Short mmCIF file of C-alpha atoms in Angstrom, two decimals:
data_model
loop_
_atom_site.label_atom_id
_atom_site.label_comp_id
_atom_site.label_asym_id
_atom_site.label_seq_id
_atom_site.Cartn_x
_atom_site.Cartn_y
_atom_site.Cartn_z
CA MET A 1 -202.29 153.07 208.54
CA LYS A 2 -199.18 155.16 208.51
CA PHE A 3 -197.34 152.39 210.34
CA PHE A 4 -197.36 150.14 207.24
CA SER A 5 -196.77 152.82 204.63
CA VAL A 6 -193.65 153.04 202.48
CA ASP A 7 -192.54 156.23 204.26
CA SER A 8 -192.65 154.75 207.75
CA PRO A 9 -189.44 154.37 209.77
CA LEU A 10 -190.07 150.64 210.15
CA TYR A 11 -190.18 150.14 206.38
CA LYS A 12 -187.00 152.18 205.89
CA PHE A 13 -185.21 150.22 208.61
CA MET A 14 -186.26 146.85 207.19
CA ASN A 15 -185.27 147.96 203.69
CA ARG A 16 -181.81 149.01 204.91
CA LEU A 17 -181.45 145.76 206.85
CA MET A 18 -182.27 143.73 203.75
CA ASP A 19 -179.76 145.75 201.70
CA VAL A 20 -177.03 144.98 204.23
CA PHE A 21 -177.99 141.29 204.20
CA LYS A 22 -177.77 141.18 200.39
CA LEU A 23 -174.42 143.00 200.50
CA ASN A 24 -173.04 140.45 202.96
CA CYS A 25 -174.26 137.56 200.80
CA MET A 26 -172.62 139.08 197.73
CA TRP A 27 -169.38 139.63 199.67
CA LEU A 28 -169.39 136.01 200.80
CA LEU A 29 -170.08 134.75 197.27
CA CYS A 30 -167.40 136.94 195.68
CA SER A 31 -164.72 136.21 198.29
CA LEU A 32 -164.94 132.42 198.11
CA PRO A 33 -161.90 132.29 195.86
CA ILE A 34 -159.28 133.67 198.25
CA VAL A 35 -157.66 135.68 195.44
CA THR A 36 -160.66 138.02 195.09
CA MET A 37 -161.20 138.67 198.82
CA GLY A 38 -159.46 142.05 198.67
CA ALA A 39 -161.58 143.31 195.80
CA ALA A 40 -164.78 142.03 197.41
CA THR A 41 -163.94 143.73 200.70
CA THR A 42 -163.12 147.01 198.97
CA ALA A 43 -166.39 146.93 197.04
CA ALA A 44 -168.43 146.13 200.18
CA TYR A 45 -166.71 148.94 202.10
CA THR A 46 -167.41 151.44 199.30
CA ILE A 47 -171.08 150.47 199.08
CA THR A 48 -171.44 150.68 202.87
CA LEU A 49 -170.00 154.21 202.86
CA LYS A 50 -172.44 155.20 200.13
CA MET A 51 -175.32 153.74 202.15
CA VAL A 52 -174.32 155.80 205.19
CA ASN A 53 -174.15 159.01 203.13
CA ASP A 54 -177.46 158.24 201.33
CA GLU A 55 -175.77 158.32 197.91
CA GLU A 56 -177.37 155.11 196.67
#
């Protein structure tokens, strides 16, 4: 059952998709007060770059 193992490509894809979903929810929550939208966007951009470079 390599298809359902932790090392399978499907598991890695779903894990990354869930991380992006959580990041978007956190960005939305933190940018509700308009004043903090810049800081929330900068933090989301930095985390996204780290996710692309596998520096998590």
